[in-house]
Amino acid sequence: MDKLIEILIPILIIIESGGDPNAIGDGGDAVGILQIHEIMVDDYNRIKNLKDPVSFDFPYEFRKDIESSIEICKVYLTHYAPKFNGDYTQLEKLCHLGRMWNGGPKGATKASTMPYRAKIIKLYNE
């Protein structure tokens, strides 16, 4: 899974912010290189505290920090990623994970994340 996420993160960065760590979107709600909402930071902190009760919580300001944003993405996707049983291509797996990043843990099942899937495919094939 780690290898898939390492391949996916640069694609997500291009889609989300074009590489701008100071990007602000969704009316000010999405911040940073990966356009992270406060609820995502809350979820990250909950996941981390489940694994390590003495870990410190990321404040919302960390969304502007590139390394912290990437860490949030890795932990989130690793936590919610399905076990890919069956014959899925690497691209299919990347699209599934990307749609989760875009639409939440059940994002891969939402029709609203299909345009995001198309962006992933386009960038993957470039």
PDB file of C-alpha atoms in Angstrom:
ATOM      1  CA  MET A   1       0.000   0.000   0.000  1.00  0.00           C
ATOM      2  CA  ASP A   2       2.840   2.390   0.814  1.00  0.00           C
ATOM      3  CA  LYS A   3       4.156   2.180  -2.750  1.00  0.00           C
ATOM      4  CA  LEU A   4       0.729   3.035  -4.181  1.00  0.00           C
ATOM      5  CA  ILE A   5       0.397   6.017  -1.869  1.00  0.00           C
ATOM      6  CA  GLU A   6       3.895   7.226  -2.797  1.00  0.00           C
ATOM      7  CA  ILE A   7       2.892   7.142  -6.467  1.00  0.00           C
ATOM      8  CA  LEU A   8      -0.467   8.796  -5.793  1.00  0.00           C
ATOM      9  CA  ILE A   9       0.582  11.733  -3.610  1.00  0.00           C
ATOM     10  CA  PRO A  10       2.364  13.719  -6.357  1.00  0.00           C
ATOM     11  CA  ILE A  11      -0.715  13.254  -8.544  1.00  0.00           C
ATOM     12  CA  LEU A  12      -2.979  14.481  -5.744  1.00  0.00           C
ATOM     13  CA  ILE A  13      -0.741  17.497  -5.184  1.00  0.00           C
ATOM     14  CA  ILE A  14      -1.027  18.514  -8.837  1.00  0.00           C
ATOM     15  CA  ILE A  15      -4.802  18.063  -8.817  1.00  0.00           C
ATOM     16  CA  GLU A  16      -5.393  19.769  -5.485  1.00  0.00           C
ATOM     17  CA  SER A  17      -3.069  22.766  -5.562  1.00  0.00           C
ATOM     18  CA  GLY A  18      -0.766  22.642  -8.549  1.00  0.00           C
ATOM     19  CA  GLY A  19       2.023  22.352  -5.974  1.00  0.00           C
ATOM     20  CA  ASP A  20       1.210  25.545  -4.059  1.00  0.00           C
ATOM     21  CA  PRO A  21       1.478  24.949  -0.280  1.00  0.00           C
ATOM     22  CA  ASN A  22      -0.307  28.267   0.331  1.00  0.00           C
ATOM     23  CA  ALA A  23      -3.317  27.360  -1.799  1.00  0.00           C
ATOM     24  CA  ILE A  24      -6.731  28.097  -0.309  1.00  0.00           C
ATOM     25  CA  GLY A  25      -9.893  26.583  -1.786  1.00  0.00           C
ATOM     26  CA  ASP A  26     -13.503  25.725  -1.071  1.00  0.00           C
ATOM     27  CA  GLY A  27     -14.251  29.205   0.225  1.00  0.00           C
ATOM     28  CA  GLY A  28     -11.299  29.107   2.615  1.00  0.00           C
ATOM     29  CA  ASP A  29     -12.054  25.652   4.020  1.00  0.00           C
ATOM     30  CA  ALA A  30      -9.416  23.703   2.056  1.00  0.00           C
ATOM     31  CA  VAL A  31      -5.820  24.644   2.817  1.00  0.00           C
ATOM     32  CA  GLY A  32      -2.362  23.725   1.602  1.00  0.00           C
ATOM     33  CA  ILE A  33      -0.714  21.560  -0.975  1.00  0.00           C
ATOM     34  CA  LEU A  34      -3.301  18.788  -0.575  1.00  0.00           C
ATOM     35  CA  GLN A  35      -6.302  21.068   0.143  1.00  0.00           C
ATOM     36  CA  ILE A  36      -7.001  19.645   3.581  1.00  0.00           C
ATOM     37  CA  HIS A  37     -10.174  20.539   5.483  1.00  0.00           C
ATOM     38  CA  GLU A  38     -10.254  20.841   9.278  1.00  0.00           C
ATOM     39  CA  ILE A  39     -12.329  17.668   9.525  1.00  0.00           C
ATOM     40  CA  MET A  40      -9.468  15.775   7.852  1.00  0.00           C
ATOM     41  CA  VAL A  41      -7.049  17.038  10.520  1.00  0.00           C
ATOM     42  CA  ASP A  42      -9.533  15.965  13.195  1.00  0.00           C
ATOM     43  CA  ASP A  43      -9.767  12.521  11.596  1.00  0.00           C
ATOM     44  CA  TYR A  44      -5.972  12.268  11.320  1.00  0.00           C
ATOM     45  CA  ASN A  45      -5.591  13.136  15.012  1.00  0.00           C
ATOM     46  CA  ARG A  46      -8.214  10.537  15.963  1.00  0.00           C
ATOM     47  CA  ILE A  47      -6.489   7.841  13.880  1.00  0.00           C
ATOM     48  CA  LYS A  48      -3.044   8.688  15.293  1.00  0.00           C
ATOM     49  CA  ASN A  49      -4.334   8.687  18.868  1.00  0.00           C
ATOM     50  CA  LEU A  50      -5.863   5.247  18.336  1.00  0.00           C
ATOM     51  CA  LYS A  51      -2.412   3.942  17.391  1.00  0.00           C
ATOM     52  CA  ASP A  52      -0.355   6.029  19.808  1.00  0.00           C
ATOM     53  CA  PRO A  53      -2.270   7.695  22.677  1.00  0.00           C
ATOM     54  CA  VAL A  54       0.694   9.927  23.545  1.00  0.00           C
ATOM     55  CA  SER A  55       1.123  11.324  20.024  1.00  0.00           C
ATOM     56  CA  PHE A  56       0.544  15.062  19.720  1.00  0.00           C
ATOM     57  CA  ASP A  57      -2.375  16.416  17.747  1.00  0.00           C
ATOM     58  CA  PHE A  58      -1.683  18.357  14.561  1.00  0.00           C
ATOM     59  CA  PRO A  59      -3.133  21.866  14.739  1.00  0.00           C
ATOM     60  CA  TYR A  60      -5.036  23.156  11.720  1.00  0.00           C
ATOM     61  CA  GLU A  61      -2.108  25.399  10.756  1.00  0.00           C
ATOM     62  CA  PHE A  62      -0.116  22.285   9.829  1.00  0.00           C
ATOM     63  CA  ARG A  63      -2.174  22.074   6.640  1.00  0.00           C
ATOM     64  CA  LYS A  64       0.181  24.677   5.131  1.00  0.00           C
ATOM     65  CA  ASP A  65       3.249  22.585   5.956  1.00  0.00           C
ATOM     66  CA  ILE A  66       4.164  20.293   3.046  1.00  0.00           C
ATOM     67  CA  GLU A  67       5.564  17.421   5.124  1.00  0.00           C
ATOM     68  CA  SER A  68       2.654  17.511   7.570  1.00  0.00           C
ATOM     69  CA  SER A  69       0.121  17.555   4.740  1.00  0.00           C
ATOM     70  CA  ILE A  70       1.759  14.524   3.147  1.00  0.00           C
ATOM     71  CA  GLU A  71       1.798  12.757   6.528  1.00  0.00           C
ATOM     72  CA  ILE A  72      -1.926  13.455   6.986  1.00  0.00           C
ATOM     73  CA  CYS A  73      -2.624  12.034   3.526  1.00  0.00           C
ATOM     74  CA  LYS A  74      -0.537   8.899   4.110  1.00  0.00           C
ATOM     75  CA  VAL A  75      -2.124   8.124   7.476  1.00  0.00           C
ATOM     76  CA  TYR A  76      -5.644   8.812   6.185  1.00  0.00           C
ATOM     77  CA  LEU A  77      -5.316   6.668   3.065  1.00  0.00           C
ATOM     78  CA  THR A  78      -3.517   3.856   4.874  1.00  0.00           C
ATOM     79  CA  HIS A  79      -6.215   3.790   7.549  1.00  0.00           C
ATOM     80  CA  TYR A  80      -9.174   3.732   5.171  1.00  0.00           C
ATOM     81  CA  ALA A  81      -7.634   1.844   2.254  1.00  0.00           C
ATOM     82  CA  PRO A  82      -9.366  -1.383   1.358  1.00  0.00           C
ATOM     83  CA  LYS A  83      -7.598  -4.671   0.972  1.00  0.00           C
ATOM     84  CA  PHE A  84      -7.436  -5.022  -2.794  1.00  0.00           C
ATOM     85  CA  ASN A  85      -8.405  -8.624  -3.403  1.00  0.00           C
ATOM     86  CA  GLY A  86      -8.643  -9.723  -6.985  1.00  0.00           C
ATOM     87  CA  ASP A  87      -7.129  -8.558 -10.199  1.00  0.00           C
ATOM     88  CA  TYR A  88      -6.946  -4.784  -9.990  1.00  0.00           C
ATOM     89  CA  THR A  89      -4.457  -2.820 -12.006  1.00  0.00           C
ATOM     90  CA  GLN A  90      -2.213  -0.304 -10.318  1.00  0.00           C
ATOM     91  CA  LEU A  91      -4.198   2.472 -11.973  1.00  0.00           C
ATOM     92  CA  GLU A  92      -7.501   1.092 -10.652  1.00  0.00           C
ATOM     93  CA  LYS A  93      -6.071   1.017  -7.138  1.00  0.00           C
ATOM     94  CA  LEU A  94      -4.740   4.561  -7.472  1.00  0.00           C
ATOM     95  CA  CYS A  95      -8.113   5.785  -8.694  1.00  0.00           C
ATOM     96  CA  HIS A  96      -9.870   4.101  -5.780  1.00  0.00           C
ATOM     97  CA  LEU A  97      -7.538   5.722  -3.250  1.00  0.00           C
ATOM     98  CA  GLY A  98      -7.711   9.098  -4.989  1.00  0.00           C
ATOM     99  CA  ARG A  99     -11.487   9.056  -4.968  1.00  0.00           C
ATOM    100  CA  MET A 100     -11.334   8.331  -1.221  1.00  0.00           C
ATOM    101  CA  TRP A 101      -9.095  11.371  -0.761  1.00  0.00           C
ATOM    102  CA  ASN A 102     -11.559  13.470  -2.739  1.00  0.00           C
ATOM    103  CA  GLY A 103     -14.810  12.122  -1.320  1.00  0.00           C
ATOM    104  CA  GLY A 104     -14.043  10.626   2.068  1.00  0.00           C
ATOM    105  CA  PRO A 105     -13.750   6.988   3.166  1.00  0.00           C
ATOM    106  CA  LYS A 106     -16.642   5.988   0.876  1.00  0.00           C
ATOM    107  CA  GLY A 107     -15.547   8.339  -1.911  1.00  0.00           C
ATOM    108  CA  ALA A 108     -14.727   5.531  -4.319  1.00  0.00           C
ATOM    109  CA  THR A 109     -18.437   4.688  -4.460  1.00  0.00           C
ATOM    110  CA  LYS A 110     -19.657   8.237  -5.066  1.00  0.00           C
ATOM    111  CA  ALA A 111     -20.560   9.405  -8.561  1.00  0.00           C
ATOM    112  CA  SER A 112     -19.360  12.883  -7.578  1.00  0.00           C
ATOM    113  CA  THR A 113     -15.737  11.639  -7.482  1.00  0.00           C
ATOM    114  CA  MET A 114     -15.725  10.360 -11.069  1.00  0.00           C
ATOM    115  CA  PRO A 115     -14.304  13.639 -12.484  1.00  0.00           C
ATOM    116  CA  TYR A 116     -11.493  13.336  -9.919  1.00  0.00           C
ATOM    117  CA  ARG A 117     -10.855   9.805 -11.181  1.00  0.00           C
ATOM    118  CA  ALA A 118     -10.524  11.161 -14.714  1.00  0.00           C
ATOM    119  CA  LYS A 119      -7.898  13.657 -13.525  1.00  0.00           C
ATOM    120  CA  ILE A 120      -5.918  10.872 -11.861  1.00  0.00           C
ATOM    121  CA  ILE A 121      -5.997   8.783 -15.044  1.00  0.00           C
ATOM    122  CA  LYS A 122      -4.883  11.718 -17.173  1.00  0.00           C
ATOM    123  CA  LEU A 123      -1.931  12.565 -14.928  1.00  0.00           C
ATOM    124  CA  TYR A 124      -0.948   8.941 -14.453  1.00  0.00           C
ATOM    125  CA  ASN A 125      -0.760   8.458 -18.202  1.00  0.00           C
ATOM    126  CA  GLU A 126       1.332  11.576 -18.840  1.00  0.00           C
TER     127      GLU A 126
END
